[in-house]
PDB file of C-alpha atoms in Angstrom:
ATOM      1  CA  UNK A   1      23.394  53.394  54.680  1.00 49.00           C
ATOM      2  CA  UNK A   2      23.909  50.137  52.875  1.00 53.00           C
ATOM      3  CA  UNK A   3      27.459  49.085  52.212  1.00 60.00           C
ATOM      4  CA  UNK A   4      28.698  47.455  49.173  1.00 63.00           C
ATOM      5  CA  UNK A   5      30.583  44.223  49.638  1.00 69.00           C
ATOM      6  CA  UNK A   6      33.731  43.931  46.990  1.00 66.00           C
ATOM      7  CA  UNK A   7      32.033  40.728  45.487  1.00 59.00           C
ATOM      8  CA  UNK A   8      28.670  43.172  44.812  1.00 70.00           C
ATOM      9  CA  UNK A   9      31.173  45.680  43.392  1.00 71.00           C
ATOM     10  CA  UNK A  10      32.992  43.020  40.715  1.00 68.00           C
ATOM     11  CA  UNK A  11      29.472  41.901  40.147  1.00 56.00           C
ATOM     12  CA  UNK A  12      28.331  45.043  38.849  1.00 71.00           C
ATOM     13  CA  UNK A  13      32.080  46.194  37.036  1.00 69.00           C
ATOM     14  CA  UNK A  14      31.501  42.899  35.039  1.00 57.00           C
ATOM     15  CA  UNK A  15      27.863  43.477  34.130  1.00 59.00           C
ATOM     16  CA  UNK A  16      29.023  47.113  33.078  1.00 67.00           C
ATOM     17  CA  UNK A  17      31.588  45.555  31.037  1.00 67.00           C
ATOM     18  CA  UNK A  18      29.252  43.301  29.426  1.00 57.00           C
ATOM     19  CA  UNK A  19      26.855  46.235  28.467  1.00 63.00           C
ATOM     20  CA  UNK A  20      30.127  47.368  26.928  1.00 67.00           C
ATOM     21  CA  UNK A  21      30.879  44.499  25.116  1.00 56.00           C
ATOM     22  CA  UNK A  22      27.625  43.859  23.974  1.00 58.00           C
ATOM     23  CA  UNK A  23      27.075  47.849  22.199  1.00 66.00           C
ATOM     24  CA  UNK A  24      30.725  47.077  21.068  1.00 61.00           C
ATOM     25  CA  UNK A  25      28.983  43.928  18.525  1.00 53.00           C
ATOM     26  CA  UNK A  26      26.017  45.527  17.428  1.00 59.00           C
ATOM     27  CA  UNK A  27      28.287  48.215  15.488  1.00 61.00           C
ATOM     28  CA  UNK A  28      30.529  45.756  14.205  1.00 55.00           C
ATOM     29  CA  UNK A  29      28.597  44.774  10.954  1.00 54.00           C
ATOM     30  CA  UNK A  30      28.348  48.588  10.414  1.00 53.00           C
ATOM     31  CA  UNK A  31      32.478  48.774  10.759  1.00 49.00           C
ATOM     32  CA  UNK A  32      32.633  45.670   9.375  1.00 51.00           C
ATOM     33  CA  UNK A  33      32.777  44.339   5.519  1.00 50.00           C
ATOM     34  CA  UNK A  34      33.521  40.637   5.469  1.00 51.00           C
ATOM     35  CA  UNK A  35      34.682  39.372   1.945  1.00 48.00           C
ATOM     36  CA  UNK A  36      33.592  35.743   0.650  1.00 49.00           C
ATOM     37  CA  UNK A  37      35.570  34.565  -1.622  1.00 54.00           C
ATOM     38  CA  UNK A  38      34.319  31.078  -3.329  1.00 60.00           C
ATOM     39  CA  UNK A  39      36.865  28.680  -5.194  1.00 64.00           C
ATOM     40  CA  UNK A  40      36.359  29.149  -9.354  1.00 65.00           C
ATOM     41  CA  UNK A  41      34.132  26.617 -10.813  1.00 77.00           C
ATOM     42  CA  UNK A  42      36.215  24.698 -13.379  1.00 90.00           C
ATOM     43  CA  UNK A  43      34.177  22.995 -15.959  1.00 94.00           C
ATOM     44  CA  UNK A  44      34.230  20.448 -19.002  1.00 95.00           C
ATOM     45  CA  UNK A  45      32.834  21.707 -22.239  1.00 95.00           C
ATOM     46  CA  UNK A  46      32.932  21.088 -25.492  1.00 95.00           C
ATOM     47  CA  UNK A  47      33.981  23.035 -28.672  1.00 95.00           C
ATOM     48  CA  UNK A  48      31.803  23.664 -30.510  1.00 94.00           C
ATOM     49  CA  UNK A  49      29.038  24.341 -28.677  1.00 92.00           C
ATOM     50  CA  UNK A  50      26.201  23.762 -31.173  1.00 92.00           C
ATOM     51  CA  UNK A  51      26.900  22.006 -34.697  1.00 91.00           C
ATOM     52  CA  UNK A  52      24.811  21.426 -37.371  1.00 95.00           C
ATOM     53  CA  UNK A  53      26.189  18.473 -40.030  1.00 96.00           C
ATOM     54  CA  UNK A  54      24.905  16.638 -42.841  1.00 96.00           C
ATOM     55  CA  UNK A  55      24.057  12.575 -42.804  1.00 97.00           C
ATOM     56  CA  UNK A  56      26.826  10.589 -43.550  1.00 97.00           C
ATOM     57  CA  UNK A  57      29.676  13.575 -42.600  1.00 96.00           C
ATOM     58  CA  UNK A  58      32.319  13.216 -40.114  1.00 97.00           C
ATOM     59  CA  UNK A  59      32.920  16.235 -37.826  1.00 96.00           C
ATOM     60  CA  UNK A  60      35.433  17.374 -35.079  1.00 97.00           C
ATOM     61  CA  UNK A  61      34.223  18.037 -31.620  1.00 97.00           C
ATOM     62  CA  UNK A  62      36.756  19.117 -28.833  1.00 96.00           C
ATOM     63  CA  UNK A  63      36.316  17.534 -25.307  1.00 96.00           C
ATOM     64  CA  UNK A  64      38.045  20.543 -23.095  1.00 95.00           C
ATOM     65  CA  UNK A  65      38.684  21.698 -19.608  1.00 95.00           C
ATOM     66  CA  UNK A  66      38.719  25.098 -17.914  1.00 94.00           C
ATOM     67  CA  UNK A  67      40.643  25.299 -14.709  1.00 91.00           C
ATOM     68  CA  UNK A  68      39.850  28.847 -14.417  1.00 88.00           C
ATOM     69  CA  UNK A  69      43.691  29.448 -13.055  1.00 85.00           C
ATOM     70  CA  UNK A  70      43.202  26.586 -10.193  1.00 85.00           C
ATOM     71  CA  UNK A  71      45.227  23.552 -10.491  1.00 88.00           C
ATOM     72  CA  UNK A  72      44.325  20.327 -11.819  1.00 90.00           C
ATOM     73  CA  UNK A  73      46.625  17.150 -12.706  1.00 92.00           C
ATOM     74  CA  UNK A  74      44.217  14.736 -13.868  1.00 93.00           C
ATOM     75  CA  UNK A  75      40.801  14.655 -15.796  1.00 94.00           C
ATOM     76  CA  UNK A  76      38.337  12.215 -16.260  1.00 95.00           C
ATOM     77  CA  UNK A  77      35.578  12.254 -18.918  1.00 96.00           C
ATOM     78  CA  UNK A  78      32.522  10.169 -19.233  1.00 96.00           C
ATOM     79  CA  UNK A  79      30.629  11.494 -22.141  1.00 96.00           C
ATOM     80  CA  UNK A  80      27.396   9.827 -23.680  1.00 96.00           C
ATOM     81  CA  UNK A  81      25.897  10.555 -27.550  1.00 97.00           C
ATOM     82  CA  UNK A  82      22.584   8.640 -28.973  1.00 97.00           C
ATOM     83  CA  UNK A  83      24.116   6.202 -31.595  1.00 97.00           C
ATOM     84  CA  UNK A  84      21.217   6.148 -33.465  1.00 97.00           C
ATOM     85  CA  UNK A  85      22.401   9.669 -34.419  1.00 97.00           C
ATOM     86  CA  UNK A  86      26.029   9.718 -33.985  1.00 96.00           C
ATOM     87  CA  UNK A  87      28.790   7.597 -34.204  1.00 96.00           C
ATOM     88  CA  UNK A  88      32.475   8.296 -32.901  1.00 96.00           C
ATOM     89  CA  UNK A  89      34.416   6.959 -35.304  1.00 95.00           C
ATOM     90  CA  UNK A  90      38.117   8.229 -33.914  1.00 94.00           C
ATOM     91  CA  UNK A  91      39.979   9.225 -30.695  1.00 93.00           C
ATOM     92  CA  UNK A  92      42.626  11.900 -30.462  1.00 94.00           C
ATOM     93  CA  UNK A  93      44.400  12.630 -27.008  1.00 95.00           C
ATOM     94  CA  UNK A  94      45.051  16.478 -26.432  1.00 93.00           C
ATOM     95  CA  UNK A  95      48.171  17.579 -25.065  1.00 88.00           C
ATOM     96  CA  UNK A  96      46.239  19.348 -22.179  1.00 90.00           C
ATOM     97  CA  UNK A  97      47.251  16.232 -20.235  1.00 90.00           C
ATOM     98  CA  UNK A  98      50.190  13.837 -21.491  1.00 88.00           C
ATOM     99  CA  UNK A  99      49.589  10.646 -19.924  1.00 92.00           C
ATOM    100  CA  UNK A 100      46.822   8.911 -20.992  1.00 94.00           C
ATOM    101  CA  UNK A 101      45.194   7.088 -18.177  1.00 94.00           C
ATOM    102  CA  UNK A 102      42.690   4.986 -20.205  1.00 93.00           C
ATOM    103  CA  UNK A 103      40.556   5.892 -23.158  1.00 95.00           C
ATOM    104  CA  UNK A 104      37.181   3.416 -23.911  1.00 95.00           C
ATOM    105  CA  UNK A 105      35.096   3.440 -26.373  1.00 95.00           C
ATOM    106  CA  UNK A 106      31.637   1.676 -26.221  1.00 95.00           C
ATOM    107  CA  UNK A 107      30.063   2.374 -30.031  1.00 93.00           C
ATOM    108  CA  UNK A 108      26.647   0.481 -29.373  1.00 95.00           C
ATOM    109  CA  UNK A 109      25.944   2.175 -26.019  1.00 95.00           C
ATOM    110  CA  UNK A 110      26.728   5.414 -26.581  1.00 96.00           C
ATOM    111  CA  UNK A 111      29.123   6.160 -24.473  1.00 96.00           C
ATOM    112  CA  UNK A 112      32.632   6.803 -24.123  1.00 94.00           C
ATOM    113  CA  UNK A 113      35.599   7.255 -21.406  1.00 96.00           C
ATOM    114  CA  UNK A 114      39.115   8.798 -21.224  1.00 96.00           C
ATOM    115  CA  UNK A 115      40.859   9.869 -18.795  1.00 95.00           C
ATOM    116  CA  UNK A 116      44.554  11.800 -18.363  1.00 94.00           C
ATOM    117  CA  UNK A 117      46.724  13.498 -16.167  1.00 92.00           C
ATOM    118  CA  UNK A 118      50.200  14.767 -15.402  1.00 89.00           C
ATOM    119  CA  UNK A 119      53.572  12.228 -15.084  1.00 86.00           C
ATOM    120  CA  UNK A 120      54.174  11.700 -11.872  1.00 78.00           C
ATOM    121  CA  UNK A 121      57.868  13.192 -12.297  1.00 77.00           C
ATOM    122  CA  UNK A 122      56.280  16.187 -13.127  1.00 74.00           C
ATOM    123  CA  UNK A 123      54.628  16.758  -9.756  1.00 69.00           C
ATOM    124  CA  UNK A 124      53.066  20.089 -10.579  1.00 78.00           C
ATOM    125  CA  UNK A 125      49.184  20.479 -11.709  1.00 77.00           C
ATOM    126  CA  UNK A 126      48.163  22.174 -14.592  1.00 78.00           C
ATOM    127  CA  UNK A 127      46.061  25.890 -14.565  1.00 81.00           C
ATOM    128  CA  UNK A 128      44.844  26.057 -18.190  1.00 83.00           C
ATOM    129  CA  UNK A 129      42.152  25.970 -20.528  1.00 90.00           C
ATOM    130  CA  UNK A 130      42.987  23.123 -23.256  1.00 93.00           C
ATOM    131  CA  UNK A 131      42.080  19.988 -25.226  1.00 95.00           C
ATOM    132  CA  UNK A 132      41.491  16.852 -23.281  1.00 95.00           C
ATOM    133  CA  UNK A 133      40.569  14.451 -26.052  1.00 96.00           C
ATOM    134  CA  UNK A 134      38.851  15.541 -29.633  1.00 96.00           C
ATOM    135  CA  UNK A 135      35.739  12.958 -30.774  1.00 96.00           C
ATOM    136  CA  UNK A 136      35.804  12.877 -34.728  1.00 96.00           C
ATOM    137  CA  UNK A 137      32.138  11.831 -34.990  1.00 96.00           C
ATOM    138  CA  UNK A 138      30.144  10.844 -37.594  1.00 97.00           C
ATOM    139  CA  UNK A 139      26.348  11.729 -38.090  1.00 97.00           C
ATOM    140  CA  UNK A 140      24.273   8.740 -38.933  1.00 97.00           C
ATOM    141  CA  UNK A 141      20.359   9.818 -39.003  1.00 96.00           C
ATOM    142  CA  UNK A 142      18.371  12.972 -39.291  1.00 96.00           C
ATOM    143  CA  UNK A 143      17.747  14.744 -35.620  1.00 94.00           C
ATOM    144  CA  UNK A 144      16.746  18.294 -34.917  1.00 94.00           C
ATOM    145  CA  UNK A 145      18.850  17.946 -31.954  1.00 93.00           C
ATOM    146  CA  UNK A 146      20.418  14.824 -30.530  1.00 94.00           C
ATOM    147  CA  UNK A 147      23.688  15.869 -27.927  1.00 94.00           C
ATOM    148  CA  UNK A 148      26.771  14.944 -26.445  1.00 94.00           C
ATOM    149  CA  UNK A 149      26.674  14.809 -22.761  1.00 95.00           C
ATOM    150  CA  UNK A 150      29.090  14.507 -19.752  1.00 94.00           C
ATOM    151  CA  UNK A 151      28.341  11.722 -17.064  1.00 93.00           C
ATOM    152  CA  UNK A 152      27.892  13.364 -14.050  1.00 86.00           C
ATOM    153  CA  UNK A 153      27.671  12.075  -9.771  1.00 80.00           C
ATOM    154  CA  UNK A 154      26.313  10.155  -8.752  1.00 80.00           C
ATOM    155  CA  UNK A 155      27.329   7.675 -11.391  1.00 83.00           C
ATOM    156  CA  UNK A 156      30.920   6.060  -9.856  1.00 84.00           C
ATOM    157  CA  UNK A 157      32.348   6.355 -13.678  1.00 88.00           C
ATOM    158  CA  UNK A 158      31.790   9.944 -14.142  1.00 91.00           C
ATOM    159  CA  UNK A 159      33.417  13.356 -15.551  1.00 93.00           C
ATOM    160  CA  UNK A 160      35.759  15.030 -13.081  1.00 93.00           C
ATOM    161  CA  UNK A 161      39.001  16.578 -12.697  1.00 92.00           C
ATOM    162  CA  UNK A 162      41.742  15.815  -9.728  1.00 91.00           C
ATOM    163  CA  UNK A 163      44.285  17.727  -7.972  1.00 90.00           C
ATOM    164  CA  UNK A 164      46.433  15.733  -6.049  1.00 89.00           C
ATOM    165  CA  UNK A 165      44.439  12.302  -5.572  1.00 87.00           C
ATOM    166  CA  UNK A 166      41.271  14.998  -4.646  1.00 90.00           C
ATOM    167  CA  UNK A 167      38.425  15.646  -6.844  1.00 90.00           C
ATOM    168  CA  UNK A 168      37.991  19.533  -7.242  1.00 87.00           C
ATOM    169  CA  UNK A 169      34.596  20.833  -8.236  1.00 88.00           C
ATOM    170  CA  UNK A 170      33.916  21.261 -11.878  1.00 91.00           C
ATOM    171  CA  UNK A 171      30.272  22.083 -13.971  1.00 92.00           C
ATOM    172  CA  UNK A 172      29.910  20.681 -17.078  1.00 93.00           C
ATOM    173  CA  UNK A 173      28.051  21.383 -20.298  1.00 91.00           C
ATOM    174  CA  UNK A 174      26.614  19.637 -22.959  1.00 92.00           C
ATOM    175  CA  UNK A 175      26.558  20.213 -27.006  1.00 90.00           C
ATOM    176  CA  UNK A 176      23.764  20.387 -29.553  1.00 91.00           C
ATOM    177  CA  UNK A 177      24.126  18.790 -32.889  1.00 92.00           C
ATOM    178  CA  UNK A 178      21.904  19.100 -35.367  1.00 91.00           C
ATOM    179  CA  UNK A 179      21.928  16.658 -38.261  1.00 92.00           C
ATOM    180  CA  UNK A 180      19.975  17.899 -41.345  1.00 92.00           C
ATOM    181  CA  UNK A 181      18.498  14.890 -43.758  1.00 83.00           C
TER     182      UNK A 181
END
């Protein structure tokens, strides 16, 4: 009759133990419900959505941001328009953000720039939905659709919003305007 050394013994509890183990993590996704939870997309939109205007009329068009309840303390928008179509004849700050950062305005290339965030004594972000900047615009030719768009990565002068010196995730959308002859 064979003996069984000690080491043979532990050998064998351990491989046992193992076996265990191993039945043990099959049945854990059945026991098991594991809950993703991804950060809220914040995004830059504008209000309205879709316009239609007349040649020659001036028109309002909100630049906003969502923070979907996450905090934000600074927002940058780069937003580009056809000028053949459109002009933006004014500038309004919001009073999402109270310290205006810079705010350009480039007629002939379509394109303009504003960003804005929190004081620095105020030291606390911002979780709202408001009114970066409103365009007033004019409409300059007849278009069946000609839009205002946000400048997105990679471009190094683009839309995005901060928290704390970091750049958070946020979509953005474009609007239609229509501009009947």
């Amino acid at each position: 009759m064979a003996t069984i050394s000690a080491v043979e013994r532990r050998h064998r509890e351990v491989l046992a133990k193992l076996g265990q183990l191993a039945t043990q993590v099959a049945e854990l996704p059945e026991q098991i419900a594991v809950v993703v939870e991804s950060e809220p997309v914040r995004r830059f939109y504008f209000n309205p959505e879709q316009r239609a205007v007349k040649v020659g009329q001036e028109f309002l068009v909100e630049v906003r941001v969502d923070t979907l309840g996450a905090m934000a303390d600074g927002a940058q928008a780069v937003v580009t328009f056809d000028p053949a179509y459109l002009s933006v004849v004014k500038v309004v700050p919001g009073i999402m953000f109270e310290l205006v950062i810079y705010n350009q305005l480039d007629t002939e290339a379509g394109k303009f720039s504003f960003a804005a965030g929190v004081p620095f004594e105020q030291k606390e972000g911002l979780m709202d939905d408001g009114t970066l900047v409103t365009l007033r615009c004019k409409a300059l030719a007849a278009t069946p659709g000609t839009t205002l768009a946000f400048v997105g990565p990679p471009a190094a002068l683009r839309t995005k919003l901060a928290y704390q010196g970091v750049e958070v995730p946020a979509e953005t959308m474009s609007t239609l305007v229509v501009v009947i002859g």
